[in-house]
Short mmCIF file of C-alpha atoms in Angstrom, two decimals:
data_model
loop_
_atom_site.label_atom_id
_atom_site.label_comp_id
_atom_site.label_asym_id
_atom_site.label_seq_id
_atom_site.Cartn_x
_atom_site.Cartn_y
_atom_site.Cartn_z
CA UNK A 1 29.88 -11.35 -85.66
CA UNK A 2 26.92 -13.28 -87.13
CA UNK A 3 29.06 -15.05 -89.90
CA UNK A 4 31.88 -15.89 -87.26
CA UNK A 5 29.23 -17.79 -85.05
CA UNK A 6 28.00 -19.37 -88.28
CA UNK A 7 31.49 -20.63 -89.08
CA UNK A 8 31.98 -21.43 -85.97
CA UNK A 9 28.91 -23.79 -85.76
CA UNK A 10 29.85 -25.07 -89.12
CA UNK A 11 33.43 -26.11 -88.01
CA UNK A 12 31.83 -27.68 -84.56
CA UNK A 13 29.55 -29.45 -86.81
CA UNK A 14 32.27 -30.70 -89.55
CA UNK A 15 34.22 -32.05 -86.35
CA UNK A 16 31.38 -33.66 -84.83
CA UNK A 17 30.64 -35.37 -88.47
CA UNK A 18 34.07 -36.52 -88.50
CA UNK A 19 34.34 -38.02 -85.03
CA UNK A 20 31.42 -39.74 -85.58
CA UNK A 21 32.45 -41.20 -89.20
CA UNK A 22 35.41 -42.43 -87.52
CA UNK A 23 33.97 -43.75 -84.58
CA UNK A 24 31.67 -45.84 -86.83
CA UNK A 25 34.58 -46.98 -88.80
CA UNK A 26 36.27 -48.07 -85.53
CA UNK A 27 33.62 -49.77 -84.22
CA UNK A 28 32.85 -51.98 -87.74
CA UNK A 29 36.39 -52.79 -88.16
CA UNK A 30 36.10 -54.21 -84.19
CA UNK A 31 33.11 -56.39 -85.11
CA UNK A 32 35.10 -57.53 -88.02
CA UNK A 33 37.43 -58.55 -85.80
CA UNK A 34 35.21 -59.96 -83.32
CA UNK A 35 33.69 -61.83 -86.33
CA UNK A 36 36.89 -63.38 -87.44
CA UNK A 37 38.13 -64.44 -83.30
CA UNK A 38 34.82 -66.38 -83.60
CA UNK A 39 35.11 -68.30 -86.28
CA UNK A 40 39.26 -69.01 -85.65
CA UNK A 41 37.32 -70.29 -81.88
CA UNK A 42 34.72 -72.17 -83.92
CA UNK A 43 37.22 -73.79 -85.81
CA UNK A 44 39.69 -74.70 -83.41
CA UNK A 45 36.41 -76.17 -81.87
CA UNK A 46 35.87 -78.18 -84.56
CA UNK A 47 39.44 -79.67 -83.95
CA UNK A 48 38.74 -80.39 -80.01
CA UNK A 49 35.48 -82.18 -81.16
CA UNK A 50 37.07 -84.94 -81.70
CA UNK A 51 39.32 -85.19 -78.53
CA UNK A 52 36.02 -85.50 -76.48
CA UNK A 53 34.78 -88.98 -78.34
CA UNK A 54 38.56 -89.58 -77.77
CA UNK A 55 38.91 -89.26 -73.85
CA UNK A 56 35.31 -91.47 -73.82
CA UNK A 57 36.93 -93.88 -75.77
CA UNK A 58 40.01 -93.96 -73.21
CA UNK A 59 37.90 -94.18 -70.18
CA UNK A 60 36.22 -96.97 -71.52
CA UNK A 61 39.46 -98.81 -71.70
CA UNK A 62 40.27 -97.66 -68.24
CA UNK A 63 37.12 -99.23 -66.89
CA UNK A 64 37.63 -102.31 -68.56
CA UNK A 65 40.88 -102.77 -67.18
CA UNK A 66 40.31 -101.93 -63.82
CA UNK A 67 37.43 -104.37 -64.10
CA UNK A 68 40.26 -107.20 -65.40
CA UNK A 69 42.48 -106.25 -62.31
CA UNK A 70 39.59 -106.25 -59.88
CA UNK A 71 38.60 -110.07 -61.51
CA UNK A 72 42.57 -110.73 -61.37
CA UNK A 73 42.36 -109.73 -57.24
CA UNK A 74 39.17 -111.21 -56.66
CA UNK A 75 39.08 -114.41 -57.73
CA UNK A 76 42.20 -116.26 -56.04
CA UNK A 77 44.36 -117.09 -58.96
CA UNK A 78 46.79 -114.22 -57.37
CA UNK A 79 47.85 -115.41 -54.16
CA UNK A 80 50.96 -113.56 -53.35
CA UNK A 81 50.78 -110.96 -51.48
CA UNK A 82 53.09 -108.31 -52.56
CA UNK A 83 50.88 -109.33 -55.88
CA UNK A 84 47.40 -108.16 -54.50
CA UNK A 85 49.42 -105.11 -52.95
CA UNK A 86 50.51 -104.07 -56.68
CA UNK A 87 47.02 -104.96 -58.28
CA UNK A 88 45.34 -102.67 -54.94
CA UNK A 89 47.93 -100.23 -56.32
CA UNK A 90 47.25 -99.87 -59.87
CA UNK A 91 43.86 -100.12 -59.24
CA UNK A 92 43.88 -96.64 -57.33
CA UNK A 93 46.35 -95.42 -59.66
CA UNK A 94 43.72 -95.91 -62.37
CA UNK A 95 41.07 -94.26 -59.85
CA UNK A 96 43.04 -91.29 -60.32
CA UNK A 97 43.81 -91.03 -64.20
CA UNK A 98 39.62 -91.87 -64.45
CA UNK A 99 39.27 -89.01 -62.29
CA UNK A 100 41.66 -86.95 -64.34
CA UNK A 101 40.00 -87.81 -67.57
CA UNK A 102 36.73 -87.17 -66.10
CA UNK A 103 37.62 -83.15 -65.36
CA UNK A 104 39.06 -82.87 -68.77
CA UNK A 105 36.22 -84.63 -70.58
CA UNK A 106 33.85 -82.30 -68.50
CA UNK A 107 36.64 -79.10 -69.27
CA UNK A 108 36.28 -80.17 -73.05
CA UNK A 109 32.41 -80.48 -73.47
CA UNK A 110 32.07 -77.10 -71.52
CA UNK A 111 34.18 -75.35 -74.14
CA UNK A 112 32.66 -76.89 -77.10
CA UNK A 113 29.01 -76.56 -75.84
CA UNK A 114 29.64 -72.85 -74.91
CA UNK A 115 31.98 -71.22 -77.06
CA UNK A 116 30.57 -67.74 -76.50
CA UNK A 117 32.70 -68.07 -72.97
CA UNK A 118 35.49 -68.45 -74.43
CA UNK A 119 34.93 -65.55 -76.97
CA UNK A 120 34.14 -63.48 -73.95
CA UNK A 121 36.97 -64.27 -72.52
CA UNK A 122 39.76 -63.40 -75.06
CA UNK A 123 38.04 -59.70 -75.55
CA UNK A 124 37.75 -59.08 -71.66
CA UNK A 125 41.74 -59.72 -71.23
CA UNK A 126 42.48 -58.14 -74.68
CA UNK A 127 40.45 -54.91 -73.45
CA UNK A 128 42.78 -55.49 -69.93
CA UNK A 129 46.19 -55.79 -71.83
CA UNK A 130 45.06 -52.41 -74.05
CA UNK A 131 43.99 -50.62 -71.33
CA UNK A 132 47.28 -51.56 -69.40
CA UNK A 133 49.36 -50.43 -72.29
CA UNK A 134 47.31 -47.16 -72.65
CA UNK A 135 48.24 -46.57 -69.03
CA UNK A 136 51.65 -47.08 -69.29
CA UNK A 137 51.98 -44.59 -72.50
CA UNK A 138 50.13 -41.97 -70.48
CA UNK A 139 52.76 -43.01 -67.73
CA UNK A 140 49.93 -43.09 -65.49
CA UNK A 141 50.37 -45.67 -62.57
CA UNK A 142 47.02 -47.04 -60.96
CA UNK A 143 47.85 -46.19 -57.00
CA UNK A 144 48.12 -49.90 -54.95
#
């Protein structure tokens, strides 16, 4: 009886052992992983970077031509009317794309200055879609 127990403990032990070796070798190869999504996000940072002095440089123009049409409105060398109505026109058209460019330049710097977010991101909805497709192999249905 004693040297069944013993064996018994022994085998409980050799199992533990190996779950644990394997859960460590799990878990390193997922911070490899986790390594190598950061520096892919890094880098494709690194390519937005430049998209950011980009936009800057387009709102700059923007400004500078709204502040042509606004002179072109303003001081009386347009005097038809249907003129001034397409000058008022573009000039709120251009309101708009400023506005646009604004939220993307703001979109851009917030990735770029915080690219842990992003990071965070990906693994949440990665861990979602595995946990989905463990679900549906286990043809378990979460109740709605």
């Amino acid at each position: 009886m004693a040297k069944t127990l013993k064996d018994l403990l022994l085998a409980m032990l050799n199992a533990t052992l190996i779950l644990v070796a394997l859960c460590l070798f799990l878990g390193w190869k997922l911070a490899s992983t986790v390594e190598g999504v950061t520096t892919v996000f890094e880098e494709k940072l690194q390519i937005v970077a430049p998209l950011k002095d980009e936009i800057r440089g387009v709102r700059g123009e923007l400004a500078a031509l709204r502040s042509d049409l606004t002179n072109l409105q303003t001081d009386g060398s347009v005097t038809d009317i249907a003129e001034k109505v397409r000058i008022s026109t573009a000039l709120v058209t251009l309101d708009n794309l400023e506005a646009r460019m604004q939220d993307s330049q703001a979109r851009i710097a917030e990735i770029t200055e915080s690219p842990e977010t992003l990071v965070n991101t990906a693994i949440e909805k990665s861990a979602d879609v595995i946990a989905d497709r463990i679900i549906a192999v286990r043809g378990c249905v979460p109740s709605s």
